[in-house]
GROMACS .gro file of C-alpha atoms in nm:
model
  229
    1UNK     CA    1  18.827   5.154   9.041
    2UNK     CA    2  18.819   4.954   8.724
    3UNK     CA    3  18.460   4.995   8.657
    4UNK     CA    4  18.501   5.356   8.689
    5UNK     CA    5  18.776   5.390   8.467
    6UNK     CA    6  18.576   5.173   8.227
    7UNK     CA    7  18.318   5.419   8.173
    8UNK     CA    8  18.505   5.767   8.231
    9UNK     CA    9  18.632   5.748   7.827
   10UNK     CA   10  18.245   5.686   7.735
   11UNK     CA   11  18.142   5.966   7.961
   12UNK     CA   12  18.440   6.218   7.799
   13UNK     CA   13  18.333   6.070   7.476
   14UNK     CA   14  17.945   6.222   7.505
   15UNK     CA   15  18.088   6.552   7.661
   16UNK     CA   16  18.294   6.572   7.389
   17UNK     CA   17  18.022   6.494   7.140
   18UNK     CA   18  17.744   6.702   7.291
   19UNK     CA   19  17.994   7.042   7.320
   20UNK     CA   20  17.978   7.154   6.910
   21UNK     CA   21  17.620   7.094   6.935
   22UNK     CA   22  17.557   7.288   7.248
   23UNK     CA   23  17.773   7.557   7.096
   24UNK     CA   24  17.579   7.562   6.772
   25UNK     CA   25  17.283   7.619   7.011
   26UNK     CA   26  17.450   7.901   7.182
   27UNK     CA   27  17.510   8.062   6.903
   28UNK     CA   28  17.214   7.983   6.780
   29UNK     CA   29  17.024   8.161   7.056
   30UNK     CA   30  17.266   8.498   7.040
   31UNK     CA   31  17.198   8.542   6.733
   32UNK     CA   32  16.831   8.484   6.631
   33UNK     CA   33  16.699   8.551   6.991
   34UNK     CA   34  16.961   8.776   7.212
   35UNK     CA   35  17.057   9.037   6.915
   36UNK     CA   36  16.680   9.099   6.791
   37UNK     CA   37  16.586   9.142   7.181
   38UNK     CA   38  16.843   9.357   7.253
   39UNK     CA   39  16.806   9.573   6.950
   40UNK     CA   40  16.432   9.593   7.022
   41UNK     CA   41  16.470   9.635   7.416
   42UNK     CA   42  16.749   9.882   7.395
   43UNK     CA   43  16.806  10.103   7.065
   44UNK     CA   44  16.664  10.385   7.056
   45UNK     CA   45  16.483  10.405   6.694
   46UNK     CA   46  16.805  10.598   6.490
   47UNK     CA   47  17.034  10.338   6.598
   48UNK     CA   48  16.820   9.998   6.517
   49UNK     CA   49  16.897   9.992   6.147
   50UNK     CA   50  17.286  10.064   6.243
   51UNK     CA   51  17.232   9.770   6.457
   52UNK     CA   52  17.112   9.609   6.180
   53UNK     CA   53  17.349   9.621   5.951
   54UNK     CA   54  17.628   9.461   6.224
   55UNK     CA   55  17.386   9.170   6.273
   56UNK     CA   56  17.386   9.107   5.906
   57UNK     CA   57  17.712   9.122   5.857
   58UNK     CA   58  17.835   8.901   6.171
   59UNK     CA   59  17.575   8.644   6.010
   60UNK     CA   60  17.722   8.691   5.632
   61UNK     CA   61  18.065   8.599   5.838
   62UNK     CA   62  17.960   8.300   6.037
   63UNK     CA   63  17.803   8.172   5.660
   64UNK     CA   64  18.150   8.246   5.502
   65UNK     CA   65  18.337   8.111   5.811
   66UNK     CA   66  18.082   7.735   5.812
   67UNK     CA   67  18.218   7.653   5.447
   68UNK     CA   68  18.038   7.427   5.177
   69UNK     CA   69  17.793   7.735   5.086
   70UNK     CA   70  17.776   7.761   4.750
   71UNK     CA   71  17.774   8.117   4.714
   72UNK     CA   72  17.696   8.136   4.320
   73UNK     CA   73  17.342   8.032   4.387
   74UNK     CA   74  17.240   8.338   4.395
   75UNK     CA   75  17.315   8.370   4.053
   76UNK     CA   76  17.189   8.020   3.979
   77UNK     CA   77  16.840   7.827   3.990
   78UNK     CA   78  16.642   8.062   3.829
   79UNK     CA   79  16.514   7.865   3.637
   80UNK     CA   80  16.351   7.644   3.887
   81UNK     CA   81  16.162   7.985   3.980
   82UNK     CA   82  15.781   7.902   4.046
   83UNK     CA   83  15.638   8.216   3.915
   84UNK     CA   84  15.276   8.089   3.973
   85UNK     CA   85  15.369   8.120   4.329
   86UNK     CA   86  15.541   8.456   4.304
   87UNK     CA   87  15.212   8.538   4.153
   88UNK     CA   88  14.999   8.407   4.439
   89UNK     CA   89  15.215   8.576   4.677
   90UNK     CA   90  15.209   8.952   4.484
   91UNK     CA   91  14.836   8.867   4.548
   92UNK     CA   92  14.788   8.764   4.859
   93UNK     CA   93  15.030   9.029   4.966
   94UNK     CA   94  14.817   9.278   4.824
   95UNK     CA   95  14.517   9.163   4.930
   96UNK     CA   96  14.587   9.109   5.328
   97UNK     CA   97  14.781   9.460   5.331
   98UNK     CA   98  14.520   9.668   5.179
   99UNK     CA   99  14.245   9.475   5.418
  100UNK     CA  100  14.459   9.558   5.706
  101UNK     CA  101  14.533   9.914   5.557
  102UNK     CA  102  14.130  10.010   5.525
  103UNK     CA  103  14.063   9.916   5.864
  104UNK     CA  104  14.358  10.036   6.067
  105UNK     CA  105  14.524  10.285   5.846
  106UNK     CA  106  14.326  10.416   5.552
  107UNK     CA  107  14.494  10.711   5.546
  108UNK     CA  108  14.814  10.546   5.417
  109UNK     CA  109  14.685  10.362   5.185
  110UNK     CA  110  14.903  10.407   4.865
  111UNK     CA  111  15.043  10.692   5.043
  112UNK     CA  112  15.378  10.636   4.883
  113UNK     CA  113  15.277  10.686   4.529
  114UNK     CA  114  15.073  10.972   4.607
  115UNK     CA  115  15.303  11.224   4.812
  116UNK     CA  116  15.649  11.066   4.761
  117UNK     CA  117  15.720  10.886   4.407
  118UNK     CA  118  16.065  10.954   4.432
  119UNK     CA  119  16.116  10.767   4.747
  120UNK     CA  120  15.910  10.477   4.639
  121UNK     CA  121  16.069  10.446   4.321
  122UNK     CA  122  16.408  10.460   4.524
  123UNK     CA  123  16.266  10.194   4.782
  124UNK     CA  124  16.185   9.990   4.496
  125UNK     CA  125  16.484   9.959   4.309
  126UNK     CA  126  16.735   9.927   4.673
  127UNK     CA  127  16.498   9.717   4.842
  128UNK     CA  128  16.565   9.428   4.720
  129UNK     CA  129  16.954   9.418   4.687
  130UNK     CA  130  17.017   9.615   5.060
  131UNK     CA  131  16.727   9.442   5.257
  132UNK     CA  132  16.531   9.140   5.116
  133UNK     CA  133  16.876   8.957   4.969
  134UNK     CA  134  17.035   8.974   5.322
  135UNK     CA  135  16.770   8.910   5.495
  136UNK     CA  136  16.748   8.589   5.288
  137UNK     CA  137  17.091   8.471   5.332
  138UNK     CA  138  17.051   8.523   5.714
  139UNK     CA  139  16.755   8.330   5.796
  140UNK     CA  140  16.756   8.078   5.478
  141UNK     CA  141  17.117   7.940   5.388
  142UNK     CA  142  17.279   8.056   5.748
  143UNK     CA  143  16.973   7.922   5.959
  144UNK     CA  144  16.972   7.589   5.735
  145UNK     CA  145  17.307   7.543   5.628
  146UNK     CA  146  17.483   7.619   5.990
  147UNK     CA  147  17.207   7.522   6.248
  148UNK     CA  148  16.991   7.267   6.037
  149UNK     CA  149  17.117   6.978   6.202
  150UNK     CA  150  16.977   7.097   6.508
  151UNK     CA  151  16.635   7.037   6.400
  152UNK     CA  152  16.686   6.744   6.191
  153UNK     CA  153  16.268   6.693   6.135
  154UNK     CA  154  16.240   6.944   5.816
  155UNK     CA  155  15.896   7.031   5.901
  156UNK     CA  156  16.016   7.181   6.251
  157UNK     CA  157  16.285   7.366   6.116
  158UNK     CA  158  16.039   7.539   5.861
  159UNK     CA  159  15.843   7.705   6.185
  160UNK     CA  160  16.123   7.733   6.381
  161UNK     CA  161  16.230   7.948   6.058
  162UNK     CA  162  15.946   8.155   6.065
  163UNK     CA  163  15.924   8.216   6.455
  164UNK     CA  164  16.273   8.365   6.433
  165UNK     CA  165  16.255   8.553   6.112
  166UNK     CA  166  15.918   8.703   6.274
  167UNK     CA  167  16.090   8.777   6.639
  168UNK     CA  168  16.346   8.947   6.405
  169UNK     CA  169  16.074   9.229   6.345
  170UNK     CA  170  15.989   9.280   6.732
  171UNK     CA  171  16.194   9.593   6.676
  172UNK     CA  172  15.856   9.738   6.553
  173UNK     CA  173  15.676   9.605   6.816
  174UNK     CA  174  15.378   9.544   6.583
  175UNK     CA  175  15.092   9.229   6.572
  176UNK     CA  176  15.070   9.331   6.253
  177UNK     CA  177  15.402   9.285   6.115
  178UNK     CA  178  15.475   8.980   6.340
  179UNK     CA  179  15.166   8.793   6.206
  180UNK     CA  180  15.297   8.973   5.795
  181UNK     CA  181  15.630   8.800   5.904
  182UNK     CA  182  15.542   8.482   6.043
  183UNK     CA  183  15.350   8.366   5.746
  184UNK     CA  184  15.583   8.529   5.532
  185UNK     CA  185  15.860   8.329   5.688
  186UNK     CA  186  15.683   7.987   5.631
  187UNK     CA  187  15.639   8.043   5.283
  188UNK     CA  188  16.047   8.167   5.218
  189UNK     CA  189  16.186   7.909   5.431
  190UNK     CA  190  15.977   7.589   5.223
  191UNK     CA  191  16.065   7.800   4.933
  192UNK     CA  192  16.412   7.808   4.930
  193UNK     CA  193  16.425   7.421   5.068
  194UNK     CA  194  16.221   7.358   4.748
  195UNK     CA  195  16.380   7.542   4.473
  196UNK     CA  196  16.726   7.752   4.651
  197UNK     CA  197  16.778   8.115   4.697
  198UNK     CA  198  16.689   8.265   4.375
  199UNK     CA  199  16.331   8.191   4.393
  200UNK     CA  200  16.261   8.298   4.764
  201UNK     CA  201  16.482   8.636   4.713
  202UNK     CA  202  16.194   8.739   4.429
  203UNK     CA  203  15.978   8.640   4.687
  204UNK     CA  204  16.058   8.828   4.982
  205UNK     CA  205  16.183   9.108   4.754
  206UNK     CA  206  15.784   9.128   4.557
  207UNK     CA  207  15.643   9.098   4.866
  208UNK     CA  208  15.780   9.390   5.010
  209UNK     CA  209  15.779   9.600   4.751
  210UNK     CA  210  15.403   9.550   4.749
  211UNK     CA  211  15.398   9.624   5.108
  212UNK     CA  212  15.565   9.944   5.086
  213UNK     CA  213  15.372  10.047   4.754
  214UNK     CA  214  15.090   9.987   4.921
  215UNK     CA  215  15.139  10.196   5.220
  216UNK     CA  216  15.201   9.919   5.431
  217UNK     CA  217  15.563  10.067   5.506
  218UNK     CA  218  15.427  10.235   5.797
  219UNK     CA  219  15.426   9.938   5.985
  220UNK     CA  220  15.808   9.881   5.876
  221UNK     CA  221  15.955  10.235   5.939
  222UNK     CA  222  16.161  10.278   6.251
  223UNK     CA  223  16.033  10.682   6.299
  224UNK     CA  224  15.682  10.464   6.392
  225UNK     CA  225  15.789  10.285   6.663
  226UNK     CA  226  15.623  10.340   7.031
  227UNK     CA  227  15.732  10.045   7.285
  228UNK     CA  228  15.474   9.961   7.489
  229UNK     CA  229  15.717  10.043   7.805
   0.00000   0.00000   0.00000
């Protein structure tokens, strides 16, 4: 009976220890895995960016809610901005969605600028305020401020990063976007562990302007999605 009570406070004690972490993981999991399955599995196409927006703003909450988030960085560290690798990415961005464009999709290749200027000009002054800044604050300072000490290794949490910010997109159900995504997410999430939010907001935000100047948008618009069930 003594032994037993010996080692019941040690046992509590790793229960007790374990429980925030597990939780973190639970959350975790709803958020960057159950909400972008659900939205993808069960919206119809009208509703996703609805959806959207609540998933955005539940993870704004939970960043406001963890504390120690220094919320003026995005008003700070600009000039720590690498523009040599904004540069690269406008380029490679271009590159890869034209290539992809001229063998899948020529005929919406710049398709924007041609038959809608308006609209472009309109996505390209909104996009990156309504969709690439909280986009960022989601899966950058939430994912690594919040859940970063769940993958303590850096170099995991950098393709963890990008698998989720990717599986964020199933919603299109596209290879295309997913693989646009993935390799989009590796380079934001290093980013913005190198040089803070400032830098990988231009980023993202260049990046998919390009895209949708490009014509590449029709990979991104809900109206185009077929599930394949």
């Amino acid at each position: 009976m003594s032994d037993l009570s010996q080692h019941r406070p040690s046992r509590l004690s790793r229960i007790a220890a374990a429980w925030p972490e597990a939780r973190l993981w639970a959350e975790f999991t709803a958020l960057y895995i159950g909400a972008p399955l659900a939205i993808a599995l069960f919206l119809p196409p009208e509703q996703m960016f609805g959806a959207l927006a609540a998933f955005t703003l539940a993870g704004l909450g939970l960043l406001w809610f963890t504390g120690g988030f220094d919320w003026r960085q995005a008003l700070r560290g600009w000039s720590r901005i690498d523009w040599r690798l904004v540069g690269l990415v406008a380029a490679a961005t271009t590159i890869a969605g034209l290539a992809v464009l001229v063998v899948a999709a020529p005929h919406a290749i710049f398709a924007l600028p041609r038959y809608q200027p308006a609209l472009l000009l309109m996505i390209l002054a909104l996009y990156p305020l309504l969709s690439a800044l909280p986009q960022e604050l989601i899966f950058r300072p939430l994912f690594f401020h919040r859940y970063g000490r769940l993958m303590p290794d850096a170099r995991v949490a950098i393709w963890v990063n990008a698998g989720v910010f990717a599986f964020a997109h199933l919603m299109y159900w596209s290879l295309i976007v997913t693989l646009f995504t993935f390799v989009g997410g590796l380079i934001f999430a290093r980013s913005y562990l190198q040089r803070g939010l400032p830098e990988v907001w231009v980023l993202h935000a260049v990046a998919g302007n390009i895209l949708f100047a490009i014509g590449m948008g029709v990979y991104f618009y809900s109206g185009n999605v077929v599930r394949p069930f």
